[in-house]
Short mmCIF file of C-alpha atoms in Angstrom, two decimals:
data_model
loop_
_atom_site.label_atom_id
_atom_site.label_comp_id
_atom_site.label_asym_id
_atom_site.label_seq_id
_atom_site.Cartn_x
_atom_site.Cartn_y
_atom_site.Cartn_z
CA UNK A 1 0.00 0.00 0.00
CA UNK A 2 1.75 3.34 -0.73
CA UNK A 3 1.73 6.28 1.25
CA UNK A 4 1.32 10.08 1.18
CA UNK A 5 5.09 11.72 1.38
CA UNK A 6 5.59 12.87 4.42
CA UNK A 7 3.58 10.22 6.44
CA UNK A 8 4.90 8.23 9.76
CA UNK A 9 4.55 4.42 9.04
CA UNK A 10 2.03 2.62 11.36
CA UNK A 11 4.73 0.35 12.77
CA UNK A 12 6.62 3.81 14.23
CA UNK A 13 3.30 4.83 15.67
CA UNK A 14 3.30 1.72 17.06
CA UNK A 15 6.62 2.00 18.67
CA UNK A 16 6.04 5.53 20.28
CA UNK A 17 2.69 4.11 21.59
CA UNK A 18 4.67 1.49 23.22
CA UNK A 19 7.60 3.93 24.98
CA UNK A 20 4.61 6.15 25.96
CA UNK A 21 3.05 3.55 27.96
CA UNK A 22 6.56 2.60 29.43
CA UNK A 23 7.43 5.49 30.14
CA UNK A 24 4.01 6.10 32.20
CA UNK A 25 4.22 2.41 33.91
CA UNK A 26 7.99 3.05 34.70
CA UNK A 27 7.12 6.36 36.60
CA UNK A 28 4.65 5.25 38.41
CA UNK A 29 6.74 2.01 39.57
CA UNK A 30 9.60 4.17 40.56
CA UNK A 31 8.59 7.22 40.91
CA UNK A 32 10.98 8.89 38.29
CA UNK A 33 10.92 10.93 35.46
CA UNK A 34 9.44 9.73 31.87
CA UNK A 35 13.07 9.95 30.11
CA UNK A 36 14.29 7.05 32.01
CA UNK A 37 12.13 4.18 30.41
CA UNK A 38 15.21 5.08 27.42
CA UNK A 39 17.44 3.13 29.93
CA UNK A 40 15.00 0.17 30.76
CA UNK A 41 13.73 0.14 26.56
CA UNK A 42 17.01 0.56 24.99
CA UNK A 43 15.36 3.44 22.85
CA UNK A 44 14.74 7.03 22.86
CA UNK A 45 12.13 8.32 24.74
CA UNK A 46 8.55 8.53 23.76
CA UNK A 47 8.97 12.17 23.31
CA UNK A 48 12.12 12.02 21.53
CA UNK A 49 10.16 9.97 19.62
CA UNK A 50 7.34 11.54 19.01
CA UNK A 51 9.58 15.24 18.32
CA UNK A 52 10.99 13.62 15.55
CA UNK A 53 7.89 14.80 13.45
CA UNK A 54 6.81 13.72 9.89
CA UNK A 55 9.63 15.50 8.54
CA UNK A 56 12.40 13.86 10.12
CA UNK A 57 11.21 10.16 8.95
CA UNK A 58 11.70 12.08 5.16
CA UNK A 59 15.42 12.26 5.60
CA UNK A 60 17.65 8.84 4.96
CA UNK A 61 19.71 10.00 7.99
CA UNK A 62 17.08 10.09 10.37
CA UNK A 63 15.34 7.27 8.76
CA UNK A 64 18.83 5.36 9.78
CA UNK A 65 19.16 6.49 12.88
CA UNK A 66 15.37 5.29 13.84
CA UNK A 67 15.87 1.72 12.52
CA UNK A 68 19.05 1.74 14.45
CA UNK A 69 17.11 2.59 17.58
CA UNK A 70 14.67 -0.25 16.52
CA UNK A 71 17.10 -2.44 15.72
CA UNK A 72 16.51 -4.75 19.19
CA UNK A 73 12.65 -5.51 20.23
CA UNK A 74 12.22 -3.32 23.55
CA UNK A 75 10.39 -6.25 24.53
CA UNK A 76 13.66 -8.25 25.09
CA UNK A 77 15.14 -5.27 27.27
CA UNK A 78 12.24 -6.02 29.67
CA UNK A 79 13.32 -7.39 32.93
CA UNK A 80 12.35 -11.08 33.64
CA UNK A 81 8.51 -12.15 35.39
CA UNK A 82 9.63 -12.50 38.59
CA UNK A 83 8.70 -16.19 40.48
CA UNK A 84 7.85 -18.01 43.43
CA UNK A 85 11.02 -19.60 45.30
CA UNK A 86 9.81 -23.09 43.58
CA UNK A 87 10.60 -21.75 40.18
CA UNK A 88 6.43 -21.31 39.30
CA UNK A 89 4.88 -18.42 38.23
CA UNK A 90 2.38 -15.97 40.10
CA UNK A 91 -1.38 -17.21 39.52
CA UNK A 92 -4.24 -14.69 39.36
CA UNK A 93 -7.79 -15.59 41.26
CA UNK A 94 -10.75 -15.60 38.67
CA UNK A 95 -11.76 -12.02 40.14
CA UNK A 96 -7.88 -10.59 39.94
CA UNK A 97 -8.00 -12.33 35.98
CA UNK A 98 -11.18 -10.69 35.17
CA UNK A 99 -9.45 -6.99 36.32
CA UNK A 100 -6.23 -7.82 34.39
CA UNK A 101 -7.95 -8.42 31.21
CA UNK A 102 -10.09 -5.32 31.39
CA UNK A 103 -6.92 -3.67 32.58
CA UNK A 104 -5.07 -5.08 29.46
CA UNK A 105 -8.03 -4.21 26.84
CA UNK A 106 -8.07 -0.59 28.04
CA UNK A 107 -4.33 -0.09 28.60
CA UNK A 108 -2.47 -2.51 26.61
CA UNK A 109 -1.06 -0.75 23.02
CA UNK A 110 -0.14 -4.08 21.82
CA UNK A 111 -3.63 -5.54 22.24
CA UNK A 112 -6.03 -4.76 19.25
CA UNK A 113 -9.74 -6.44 19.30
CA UNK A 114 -8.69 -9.21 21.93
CA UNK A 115 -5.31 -10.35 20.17
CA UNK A 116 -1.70 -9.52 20.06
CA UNK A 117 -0.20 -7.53 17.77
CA UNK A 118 3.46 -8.35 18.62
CA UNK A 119 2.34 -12.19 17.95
CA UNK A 120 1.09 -11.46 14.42
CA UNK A 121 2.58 -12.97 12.03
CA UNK A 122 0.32 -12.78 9.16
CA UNK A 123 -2.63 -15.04 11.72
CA UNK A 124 -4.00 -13.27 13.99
CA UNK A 125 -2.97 -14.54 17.70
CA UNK A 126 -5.01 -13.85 21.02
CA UNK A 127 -3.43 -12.30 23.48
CA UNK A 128 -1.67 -15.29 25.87
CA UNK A 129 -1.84 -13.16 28.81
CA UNK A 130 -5.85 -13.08 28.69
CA UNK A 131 -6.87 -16.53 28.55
CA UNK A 132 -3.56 -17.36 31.17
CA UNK A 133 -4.39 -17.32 35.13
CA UNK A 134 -0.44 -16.50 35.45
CA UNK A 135 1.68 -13.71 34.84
CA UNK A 136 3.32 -15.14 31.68
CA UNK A 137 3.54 -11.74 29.84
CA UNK A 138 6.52 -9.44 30.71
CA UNK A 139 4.51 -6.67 28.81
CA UNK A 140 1.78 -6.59 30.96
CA UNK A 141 4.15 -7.22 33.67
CA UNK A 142 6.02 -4.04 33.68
CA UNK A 143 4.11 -2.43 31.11
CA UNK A 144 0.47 -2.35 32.32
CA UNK A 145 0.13 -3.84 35.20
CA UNK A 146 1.59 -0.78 37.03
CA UNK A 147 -1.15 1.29 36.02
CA UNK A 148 -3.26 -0.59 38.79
CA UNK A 149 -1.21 -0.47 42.09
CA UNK A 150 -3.69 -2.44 43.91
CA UNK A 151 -4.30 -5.41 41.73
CA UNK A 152 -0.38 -5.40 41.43
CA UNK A 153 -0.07 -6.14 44.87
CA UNK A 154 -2.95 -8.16 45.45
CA UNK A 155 -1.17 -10.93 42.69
CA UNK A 156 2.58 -10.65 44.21
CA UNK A 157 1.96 -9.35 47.85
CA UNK A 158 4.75 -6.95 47.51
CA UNK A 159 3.10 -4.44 49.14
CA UNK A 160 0.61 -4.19 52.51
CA UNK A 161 -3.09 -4.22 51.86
CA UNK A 162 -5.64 -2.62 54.15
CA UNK A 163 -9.87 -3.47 53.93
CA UNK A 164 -11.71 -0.68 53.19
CA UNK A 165 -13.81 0.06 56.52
CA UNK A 166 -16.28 1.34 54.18
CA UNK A 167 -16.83 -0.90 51.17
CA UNK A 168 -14.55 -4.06 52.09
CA UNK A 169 -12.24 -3.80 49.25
CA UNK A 170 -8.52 -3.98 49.59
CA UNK A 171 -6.47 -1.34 48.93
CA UNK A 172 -2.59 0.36 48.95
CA UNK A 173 -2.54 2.86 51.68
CA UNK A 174 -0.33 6.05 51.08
CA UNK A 175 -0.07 6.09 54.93
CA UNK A 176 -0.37 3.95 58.14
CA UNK A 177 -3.54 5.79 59.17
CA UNK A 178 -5.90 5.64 56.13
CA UNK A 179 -8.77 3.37 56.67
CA UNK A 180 -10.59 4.01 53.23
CA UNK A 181 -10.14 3.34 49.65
CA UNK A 182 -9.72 6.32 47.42
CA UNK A 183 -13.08 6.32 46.22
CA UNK A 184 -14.82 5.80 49.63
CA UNK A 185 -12.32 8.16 51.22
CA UNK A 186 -13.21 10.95 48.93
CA UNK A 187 -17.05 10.60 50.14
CA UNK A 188 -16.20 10.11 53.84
CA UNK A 189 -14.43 13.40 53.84
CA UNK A 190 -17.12 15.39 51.78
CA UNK A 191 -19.79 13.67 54.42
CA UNK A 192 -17.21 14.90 57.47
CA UNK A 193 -16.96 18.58 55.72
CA UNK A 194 -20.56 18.37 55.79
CA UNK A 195 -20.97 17.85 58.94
CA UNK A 196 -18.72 19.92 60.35
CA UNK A 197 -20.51 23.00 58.33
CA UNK A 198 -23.59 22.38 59.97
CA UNK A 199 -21.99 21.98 63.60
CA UNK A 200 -20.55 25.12 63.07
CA UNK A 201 -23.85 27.14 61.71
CA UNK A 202 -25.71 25.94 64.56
CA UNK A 203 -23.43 27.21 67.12
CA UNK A 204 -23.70 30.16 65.04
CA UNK A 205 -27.03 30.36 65.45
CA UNK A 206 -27.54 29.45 68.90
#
């Protein structure tokens, strides 16, 4: 299929997608800058990337250069799924699966109408990592599964949980005194605000 001059192949889009999305996961995970996820990829940064333009990909040099870059699959860079001391791999509960695969249809760039697109090779191939009760997917691993703090630590226990004194779900706490989950915190406080108004009206009053 040819193209109009000027325009950025699909398979580039593809690729700044993809070192977006690290570079989100990565600075959530660690809590650094964006520009890092060049170290963990073994590419430029998304917005290196993405500043490139349509008019660099006219120039041979640049051209070069990007291929060079692209040389390696990003997706070998990607630090092994880490395992149990007996060698087997984290398992998900039917409830955690059913939030990683939503999680992975929303999130995941290299998931497109329930399949992979890194496994394409001419047949279309459905995504292992949805139809898999363990973390067999390094992508998702460090990729997407980030993007959901809780359900990460619910699956590897990496992390302390608290119950929601509210609605019962788990939850990361930011500190050792929260009792609530994010949502149910956010109307706890609006209901104590609340309340407090109206205490202090009526001693107004009276």
């Amino acid at each position: 299929m040819s193209r109009s001059p000027g325009s950025v192949p699909r398979r580039h889009k593809l690729r700044i997608i993809r070192f977006r999305q690290m570079a989100k996961a990565h600075s959530l995970r660690c809590g650094s800058s964006p520009h890092k996820v060049q170290r963990l990829c073994g590419g430029p940064c998304w917005e290196h990337a993405a500043g490139m333009g349509q008019e660099a990909f006219l120039g041979r040099t640049a051209t070069e250069k990007w291929r060079e870059h692209m040389r390696e699959n990003p997706y070998k860079r990607l630090p092994p799924i880490e395992r149990k001391p007996d060698g087997s791999l984290y398992r998900m509960t039917p409830a955690q699966r059913k939030q990683a695969n939503s999680l992975i249809r929303r999130e995941c760039c290299c998931c497109e109408d329930g399949n992979c697109i890194v496994l394409d090779d001419g047949d279309t191939c459905t995504c292992p990592q949805t139809v898999s009760f363990s973390v067999c997917c390094k992508w998702f691993r460090w990729a997407v599964l980030p993007l959901d703090g809780t359900l990460e630590a619910e699956i590897f226990r990496d992390k302390d949980l608290k119950r929601c004194a509210v609605c019962g779900r788990v939850f990361v706490p930011k500190s050792n005194r929260a009792k609530y989950c994010p949502g149910c915190a956010a109307r706890v406080h609006r209901r104590q605000k609340t309340e407090s108004e109206r205490k202090r009206r009526s001693t107004v009053d009276s």
